[in-house]
XYZ file of N, CA and C in Angstrom:
621
model
N 95.586 130.585 108.950
C 96.086 129.825 107.811
C 96.876 128.625 108.309
N 96.587 127.438 107.793
C 97.284 126.241 108.230
C 98.515 126.011 107.380
N 99.395 125.101 107.845
C 100.579 124.755 107.057
C 100.158 124.137 105.740
N 99.094 123.290 105.791
C 98.620 122.666 104.564
C 98.168 123.713 103.563
N 97.478 124.748 104.072
C 97.024 125.818 103.185
C 98.205 126.562 102.600
N 99.185 126.870 103.454
C 100.359 127.597 102.991
C 101.098 126.798 101.924
N 101.256 125.482 102.178
C 101.949 124.639 101.204
C 101.170 124.583 99.904
N 99.822 124.496 100.026
C 98.981 124.465 98.837
C 99.118 125.747 98.035
N 99.148 126.883 98.764
C 99.285 128.160 98.071
C 100.635 128.254 97.377
N 101.665 127.728 98.037
C 102.996 127.761 97.433
C 103.008 126.972 96.143
N 102.228 125.874 96.114
C 102.193 125.042 94.924
C 101.329 125.657 93.825
N 100.241 126.331 94.241
C 99.318 126.843 93.246
C 99.736 128.183 92.674
N 100.677 128.888 93.335
C 101.111 130.180 92.798
C 101.718 130.033 91.415
N 102.325 128.861 91.163
C 102.948 128.665 89.861
C 102.091 127.796 88.947
N 100.796 127.627 89.299
C 99.908 126.824 88.470
C 99.870 127.399 87.060
N 99.890 126.503 86.084
C 99.885 126.930 84.694
C 101.280 126.947 84.110
N 102.310 126.922 84.995
C 103.686 126.846 84.517
C 104.268 125.520 84.947
N 105.206 124.942 84.194
C 105.784 123.665 84.582
C 106.540 123.777 85.913
N 106.484 122.719 86.716
C 107.214 122.699 87.974
C 108.705 122.720 87.697
N 109.408 123.651 88.308
C 110.831 123.799 88.068
C 111.674 123.064 89.090
N 111.060 122.596 90.174
C 111.805 121.852 91.181
C 110.868 120.920 91.936
N 111.456 119.941 92.599
C 110.710 118.980 93.396
C 110.424 119.608 94.758
N 109.161 119.917 95.019
C 108.792 120.602 96.247
C 109.184 119.816 97.489
N 108.871 118.524 97.499
C 109.161 117.719 98.682
C 110.661 117.627 98.943
N 111.438 117.414 97.893
C 112.893 117.317 98.051
C 113.460 118.649 98.562
N 112.927 119.750 98.049
C 113.395 121.070 98.479
C 113.078 121.295 99.954
N 111.883 120.901 100.379
C 111.509 121.081 101.776
C 112.316 120.166 102.692
N 112.624 118.963 102.218
C 113.458 118.060 103.014
C 114.828 118.682 103.263
N 115.366 119.331 102.251
C 116.664 119.993 102.401
C 116.564 121.181 103.346
N 115.481 121.924 103.228
C 115.295 123.089 104.097
C 115.152 122.691 105.552
N 114.405 121.633 105.814
C 114.186 121.257 107.214
C 115.470 120.770 107.867
N 116.381 120.193 107.077
C 117.664 119.794 107.650
C 118.461 121.014 108.108
N 118.379 122.079 107.333
C 119.082 123.311 107.701
C 118.454 123.944 108.938
N 117.133 124.050 108.956
C 116.448 124.649 110.097
C 116.662 123.830 111.369
N 116.639 122.500 111.252
C 116.819 121.645 112.422
C 118.206 121.830 113.024
N 119.182 121.971 112.172
C 120.569 122.079 112.640
C 120.910 123.479 113.139
N 120.479 124.508 112.397
C 120.906 125.870 112.695
C 119.878 126.688 113.475
N 118.622 126.275 113.440
C 117.574 127.087 114.046
C 117.055 128.103 113.039
N 115.916 128.702 113.356
C 115.288 129.623 112.407
C 116.111 130.889 112.195
N 116.467 131.553 113.274
C 117.116 132.854 113.152
C 118.520 132.770 112.559
N 119.221 131.686 112.832
C 120.580 131.550 112.315
C 120.621 131.078 110.870
N 119.475 130.689 110.339
C 119.395 130.249 108.945
C 119.111 131.447 108.044
N 119.921 131.605 107.029
C 119.737 132.712 106.089
C 119.153 132.201 104.780
N 118.680 133.127 103.971
C 118.182 132.743 102.651
C 119.295 132.095 101.841
N 120.515 132.580 101.985
C 121.632 131.971 101.244
C 121.872 130.534 101.698
N 121.677 130.261 103.005
C 121.780 128.879 103.491
C 120.733 128.007 102.801
N 119.539 128.548 102.668
C 118.446 127.787 102.073
C 118.648 127.592 100.573
N 119.115 128.625 99.884
C 119.338 128.472 98.442
C 120.384 127.403 98.173
N 121.419 127.371 98.994
C 122.470 126.369 98.812
C 121.950 124.961 99.097
N 121.224 124.814 100.205
C 120.726 123.495 100.597
C 119.640 122.985 99.655
N 118.754 123.876 99.231
C 117.625 123.474 98.400
C 117.971 123.428 96.923
N 119.145 123.975 96.562
C 119.544 123.988 95.163
C 118.681 124.908 94.318
N 118.222 126.008 94.925
C 117.333 126.944 94.237
C 117.915 128.351 94.261
N 117.545 129.136 93.289
C 117.889 130.550 93.308
C 116.967 131.248 94.299
N 117.427 132.346 94.858
C 116.602 133.058 95.836
C 115.268 133.481 95.235
N 115.264 133.821 93.940
C 114.021 134.215 93.292
C 112.993 133.098 93.288
N 113.454 131.860 93.103
C 112.547 130.715 93.113
C 111.954 130.504 94.495
N 112.774 130.718 95.516
C 112.287 130.572 96.889
C 111.235 131.628 97.192
N 111.509 132.867 96.803
C 110.548 133.940 97.073
C 109.241 133.722 96.317
N 109.328 133.201 95.096
C 108.114 132.957 94.317
C 107.277 131.837 94.932
N 107.946 130.796 95.390
C 107.230 129.629 95.907
C 106.749 129.814 97.332
N 107.539 130.511 98.165
C 107.238 130.566 99.587
C 107.079 131.986 100.144
N 107.394 132.988 99.372
C 107.311 134.400 99.732
C 108.519 134.869 100.535
N 108.879 134.119 101.597
C 110.005 134.533 102.431
C 110.514 133.346 103.249
N 111.511 133.605 104.095
C 112.087 132.530 104.921
C 111.038 131.923 105.841
N 110.175 132.750 106.375
C 109.119 132.268 107.253
C 108.230 131.262 106.522
N 107.912 131.560 105.264
C 107.085 130.656 104.475
C 107.764 129.315 104.254
N 109.075 129.349 104.022
C 109.829 128.098 103.862
C 109.762 127.298 105.160
N 109.962 127.985 106.288
C 109.959 127.305 107.582
C 108.618 126.619 107.849
N 107.517 127.330 107.646
C 106.211 126.764 107.941
C 105.887 125.583 107.023
N 106.275 125.690 105.760
C 106.048 124.581 104.833
C 106.914 123.377 105.212
N 108.164 123.625 105.572
C 109.056 122.546 105.986
C 108.560 121.915 107.287
N 108.049 122.737 108.183
C 107.503 122.257 109.445
C 106.351 121.281 109.185
N 105.472 121.646 108.261
C 104.342 120.785 107.933
C 104.788 119.448 107.375
N 105.771 119.471 106.485
C 106.264 118.212 105.914
C 106.967 117.385 106.984
N 107.732 118.025 107.836
C 108.446 117.331 108.918
C 107.465 116.579 109.811
N 106.394 117.241 110.201
C 105.394 116.610 111.046
C 104.702 115.458 110.321
N 104.423 115.643 109.050
C 103.738 114.606 108.273
C 104.586 113.343 108.173
N 105.857 113.488 107.816
C 106.735 112.343 107.659
C 107.001 111.662 109.004
N 107.233 112.488 110.037
C 107.500 111.933 111.350
C 106.315 111.161 111.897
N 105.130 111.713 111.729
C 103.923 111.044 112.231
C 103.725 109.705 111.529
N 104.023 109.667 110.242
C 103.867 108.424 109.484
C 104.798 107.334 110.029
N 106.050 107.696 110.300
C 107.003 106.720 110.836
C 106.610 106.296 112.249
N 106.192 107.260 113.069
C 105.799 106.955 114.439
C 104.608 106.005 114.466
N 103.597 106.262 113.668
C 102.405 105.421 113.654
C 102.721 104.014 113.168
N 103.688 103.885 112.243
C 104.085 102.561 111.771
C 104.746 101.767 112.901
N 105.582 102.426 113.683
C 106.235 101.753 114.808
C 105.215 101.325 115.856
N 104.267 102.191 116.150
C 103.244 101.880 117.142
C 102.386 100.707 116.669
N 102.049 100.704 115.388
C 101.202 99.643 114.838
C 101.881 98.278 114.899
N 103.210 98.263 114.938
C 103.935 96.988 114.965
C 103.899 96.327 116.331
N 103.512 97.064 117.362
C 103.473 96.537 118.732
C 102.090 95.980 119.041
N 102.050 94.910 119.831
C 100.786 94.247 120.105
C 100.074 94.791 121.339
N 100.803 95.044 122.415
C 100.158 95.490 123.658
C 100.280 96.997 123.836
N 99.451 97.523 124.720
C 99.505 98.954 124.985
C 100.848 99.387 125.528
N 101.416 98.604 126.444
C 102.713 98.971 127.012
C 103.798 98.960 125.945
N 103.741 97.967 125.060
C 104.723 97.915 123.980
C 104.552 99.089 123.020
N 103.322 99.542 122.833
C 103.077 100.698 121.979
C 103.681 101.953 122.606
N 103.525 102.085 123.923
C 104.151 103.205 124.631
C 105.669 103.136 124.444
N 106.222 101.938 124.600
C 107.658 101.765 124.453
C 108.117 102.135 123.044
N 107.347 101.765 122.042
C 107.713 102.103 120.663
C 107.709 103.606 120.445
N 106.779 104.311 121.067
C 106.756 105.766 120.929
C 107.974 106.381 121.611
N 108.328 105.852 122.784
C 109.531 106.336 123.465
C 110.764 106.036 122.613
N 110.806 104.835 122.036
C 111.962 104.442 121.231
C 112.078 105.280 119.958
N 110.959 105.698 119.413
C 110.989 106.542 118.213
C 111.826 107.791 118.474
N 111.574 108.445 119.594
C 112.323 109.658 119.920
C 113.734 109.346 120.409
N 113.893 108.225 121.098
C 115.223 107.845 121.575
C 116.178 107.619 120.411
N 115.711 106.930 119.388
C 116.562 106.618 118.231
C 116.970 107.867 117.447
N 116.226 108.934 117.633
C 116.541 110.187 116.940
C 117.452 111.098 117.763
N 117.840 110.630 118.950
C 118.452 111.543 119.912
C 119.889 111.208 120.291
N 120.592 110.470 119.459
C 122.003 110.209 119.738
C 122.796 110.216 118.428
N 124.106 110.313 118.563
C 124.969 110.285 117.383
C 124.725 111.455 116.445
N 125.038 111.227 115.185
C 124.913 112.285 114.184
C 123.465 112.733 114.011
N 122.545 111.777 114.053
C 121.124 112.123 113.934
C 120.693 113.021 115.082
N 121.143 112.697 116.291
C 120.790 113.512 117.454
C 121.314 114.928 117.342
N 122.504 115.077 116.788
C 123.105 116.415 116.660
C 122.328 117.305 115.689
N 121.585 116.700 114.778
C 120.808 117.486 113.817
C 119.622 118.175 114.481
N 119.191 117.667 115.619
C 118.118 118.322 116.352
C 116.732 118.046 115.798
N 115.759 118.721 116.378
C 114.356 118.529 116.049
C 113.729 119.850 115.625
N 113.060 119.845 114.504
C 112.462 121.076 113.998
C 111.328 121.557 114.902
N 110.577 120.622 115.498
C 109.473 121.015 116.374
C 110.009 121.657 117.647
N 110.973 120.985 118.288
C 111.552 121.526 119.512
C 112.292 122.824 119.222
N 113.057 122.842 118.127
C 113.768 124.055 117.744
C 112.809 125.195 117.461
N 111.681 124.868 116.831
C 110.688 125.897 116.546
C 110.098 126.467 117.815
N 109.889 125.602 118.810
C 109.339 126.066 120.078
C 110.291 127.046 120.751
N 111.574 126.745 120.674
C 112.574 127.575 121.349
C 112.942 128.830 120.569
N 112.958 128.708 119.247
C 113.618 129.715 118.426
C 112.677 130.636 117.669
N 111.443 130.217 117.462
C 110.586 130.947 116.538
C 109.181 131.183 117.083
N 108.628 130.163 117.753
C 107.221 130.231 118.140
C 106.913 131.393 119.067
N 107.851 131.754 119.934
C 107.597 132.845 120.870
C 107.456 134.189 120.163
N 107.964 134.275 118.936
C 107.940 135.537 118.207
C 106.904 135.559 117.086
N 106.209 134.445 116.876
C 105.298 134.366 115.750
C 104.058 133.571 116.160
N 102.924 134.228 116.172
C 101.698 133.602 116.672
C 101.300 132.376 115.861
N 101.399 132.457 114.534
C 101.008 131.320 113.709
C 101.932 130.129 113.937
N 103.233 130.390 114.015
C 104.188 129.315 114.272
C 103.924 128.696 115.637
N 103.580 129.532 116.606
C 103.300 129.028 117.955
C 102.129 128.055 117.945
N 101.116 128.354 117.150
C 99.955 127.467 117.051
C 100.372 126.102 116.517
N 101.238 126.092 115.502
C 101.685 124.823 114.929
C 102.496 124.016 115.926
N 103.353 124.687 116.680
C 104.178 123.994 117.670
C 103.304 123.429 118.789
N 102.387 124.238 119.303
C 101.490 123.789 120.364
C 100.652 122.601 119.882
N 100.172 122.677 118.648
C 99.373 121.588 118.080
C 100.190 120.304 117.979
N 101.453 120.437 117.573
C 102.324 119.266 117.460
C 102.557 118.625 118.821
N 102.831 119.452 119.827
C 103.038 118.920 121.175
C 101.763 118.259 121.697
N 100.625 118.905 121.489
C 99.349 118.381 121.984
C 99.015 117.046 121.322
N 99.330 116.907 120.036
C 99.048 115.658 119.334
C 99.861 114.509 119.921
N 101.138 114.759 120.231
C 101.970 113.723 120.838
C 101.475 113.368 122.237
N 101.098 114.376 122.993
C 100.613 114.135 124.360
C 99.331 113.310 124.346
N 98.415 113.648 123.443
C 97.151 112.904 123.346
C 97.399 111.467 122.903
N 98.285 111.292 121.921
C 98.577 109.945 121.439
C 99.137 109.085 122.568
N 100.076 109.638 123.338
C 100.649 108.872 124.438
C 99.590 108.508 125.473
N 98.721 109.443 125.815
C 97.646 109.153 126.780
C 96.741 108.045 126.256
N 96.432 108.081 124.967
C 95.595 107.039 124.364
C 96.284 105.678 124.434
N 97.588 105.642 124.202
C 98.327 104.379 124.257
C 98.354 103.827 125.674
N 98.493 104.713 126.640
C 98.483 104.276 128.044
C 97.122 103.670 128.388
N 96.068 104.276 127.914
C 94.732 103.735 128.176
C 94.546 102.377 127.497
N 95.128 102.206 126.323
C 95.077 100.896 125.656
C 95.782 99.857 126.528
N 96.927 100.250 127.088
C 97.656 99.342 127.971
C 96.875 98.998 129.226
N 96.151 99.969 129.751
C 95.335 99.696 130.934
C 94.176 98.765 130.585
N 93.637 98.916 129.378
C 92.521 98.066 128.954
C 92.972 96.623 128.727
N 94.222 96.441 128.241
C 94.681 95.068 127.992
C 95.488 94.486 129.152
N 95.593 95.260 130.246
C 96.225 94.746 131.446
C 97.732 94.854 131.499
N 98.354 95.521 130.531
C 99.822 95.631 130.534
C 100.324 96.881 131.238
N 99.415 97.798 131.570
C 99.763 99.005 132.330
C 98.809 99.092 133.515
N 99.327 99.322 134.718
C 98.464 99.353 135.912
C 97.397 100.446 135.842
N 96.254 100.148 136.437
C 95.159 101.122 136.489
C 95.528 102.326 137.353
N 96.522 102.156 138.217
C 96.928 103.249 139.100
C 97.672 104.367 138.375
N 98.109 104.101 137.147
C 98.803 105.127 136.363
C 97.797 106.166 135.873
N 98.102 107.436 136.067
C 97.260 108.534 135.565
C 97.674 108.810 134.123
N 96.833 108.469 133.144
C 97.218 108.630 131.738
C 97.618 110.060 131.372
N 96.881 111.036 131.878
C 97.165 112.430 131.524
C 98.500 112.877 132.099
N 98.728 112.577 133.364
C 99.979 112.983 134.006
C 101.173 112.268 133.398
N 101.027 110.968 133.151
C 102.123 110.198 132.566
C 102.412 110.667 131.145
N 101.362 110.976 130.382
C 101.554 111.447 129.009
C 102.326 112.761 128.983
N 102.000 113.671 129.908
C 102.730 114.938 129.980
C 104.184 114.691 130.363
N 104.413 113.774 131.298
C 105.783 113.454 131.693
C 106.563 112.876 130.516
N 105.928 112.004 129.748
C 106.581 111.437 128.566
C 106.856 112.519 127.520
N 105.928 113.473 127.383
C 106.143 114.568 126.439
C 107.385 115.355 126.823
N 107.486 115.688 128.097
C 108.660 116.417 128.572
C 109.931 115.601 128.340
N 109.848 114.304 128.590
C 111.003 113.425 128.426
C 111.439 113.346 126.962
N 110.491 113.084 126.066
C 110.864 112.888 124.666
C 111.368 114.175 124.017
N 110.765 115.295 124.350
C 111.260 116.553 123.780
C 112.609 116.915 124.385
N 112.766 116.586 125.674
C 114.063 116.815 126.301
C 115.156 115.966 125.668
N 114.806 114.757 125.271
C 115.769 113.889 124.588
C 116.336 114.571 123.349
N 115.454 115.232 122.584
C 115.892 115.853 121.339
C 116.844 117.007 121.599
N 116.650 117.694 122.726
C 117.560 118.789 123.097
C 118.908 118.220 123.529
N 118.869 117.237 124.447
C 120.101 116.628 124.939
C 120.851 115.933 123.813
N 120.109 115.395 122.852
C 120.735 114.695 121.739
C 121.687 115.561 120.935
N 121.475 116.863 120.956
C 122.351 117.773 120.208
C 123.734 117.897 120.851
N 123.879 117.368 122.066
C 125.170 117.462 122.759
C 126.050 116.245 122.523
N 125.579 115.292 121.711
C 126.419 114.156 121.358
C 126.385 112.992 122.316
N 125.277 112.772 123.004
C 125.163 111.628 123.906
C 125.197 110.310 123.119
N 125.590 109.243 123.796
C 125.718 107.939 123.152
C 124.385 107.196 123.120
N 124.317 106.178 122.290
C 123.121 105.341 122.214
C 122.861 104.674 123.561
N 123.907 104.193 124.197
C 123.757 103.514 125.482
C 123.135 104.436 126.533
N 123.577 105.675 126.560
C 123.034 106.629 127.519
C 121.553 106.881 127.273
N 121.195 107.067 126.009
C 119.803 107.356 125.689
C 118.906 106.147 125.925
N 119.419 104.953 125.651
C 118.630 103.746 125.902
C 118.387 103.562 127.397
N 119.378 103.865 128.195
C 119.218 103.770 129.647
C 118.152 104.751 130.127
N 118.164 105.951 129.560
C 117.156 106.953 129.915
C 115.757 106.480 129.520
N 115.644 105.857 128.342
C 114.352 105.358 127.876
C 113.822 104.270 128.797
N 114.695 103.373 129.220
C 114.283 102.308 130.131
C 113.804 102.890 131.461
N 114.500 103.916 131.937
C 114.093 104.569 133.190
C 112.727 105.241 133.032
N 112.490 105.860 131.865
C 111.223 106.549 131.622
C 110.046 105.578 131.615
N 110.290 104.356 131.180
C 109.196 103.365 131.121
C 108.682 103.006 132.503
N 109.397 103.377 133.558
C 108.926 103.132 134.915
C 107.679 103.963 135.222
N 107.429 104.962 134.385
C 106.209 105.766 134.542
C 104.948 104.927 134.352
N 105.064 103.830 133.602
C 103.896 102.981 133.357
C 104.066 101.590 133.967
N 104.803 101.536 135.058
C 105.014 100.263 135.758
C 104.236 100.245 137.079
C-alpha cells in the first residue's frame, strides 16, 4: 500500500458525509509534531492538540498514529519535492542546479527551522527500522534524492560546468549523506554561517 493509497483511503472513508476538517492543514500540523518529537515520542494527545481534532476524528480518518504518520510523510515529501524542483529549475547550469539542491537542504538546517528536524531523516532513525512499509517509503525518498543529484551532475558534465572526472553515482551518494547529515546537525542549533561554509565545502565534490 502506498502513501497515496493510504491518504486516498483516509479521504474516502468519510465519503458521503461533509468534510469536518481540512485534511492538508491537519497533516501539516501533524508533520510538525513528528519532525520535532519523532514518531515514538509523539502521542495521540500531541496530535489531537496540534491538529485541532478529537481523537475519534483521527481514528476515523487515519485509523491510528501510524496512519497519521504515513499520510503526513506523503504530504511532506510532496511539498518538499515541489519546492526543491522550483529551486533547481531557476538555475541555468548543471553545477548551479547541484548548488541549488545543496542550498535547499542547507537553508532548512539552521536556526529555528533546523531545530524542527526532518520527517524523512527522523523516520529513517525512529520508525523505519520497526515498520516494513515505512522503511520502503524512507528508502524510496532517499533513492529519489540520490538519483536526482546524479542526474544534475550529469547535466553539469554535459554543459561543461562539472568535470568529466567526477563519478556521478559516487558524488550523488556523498551529497545524499551530506544533506541528510545537515538535517541531523541542524537540530543542534548550528548557525547559518556554519552551514553555508559546509555547503561550500561540499561543492568541492563537483570541482
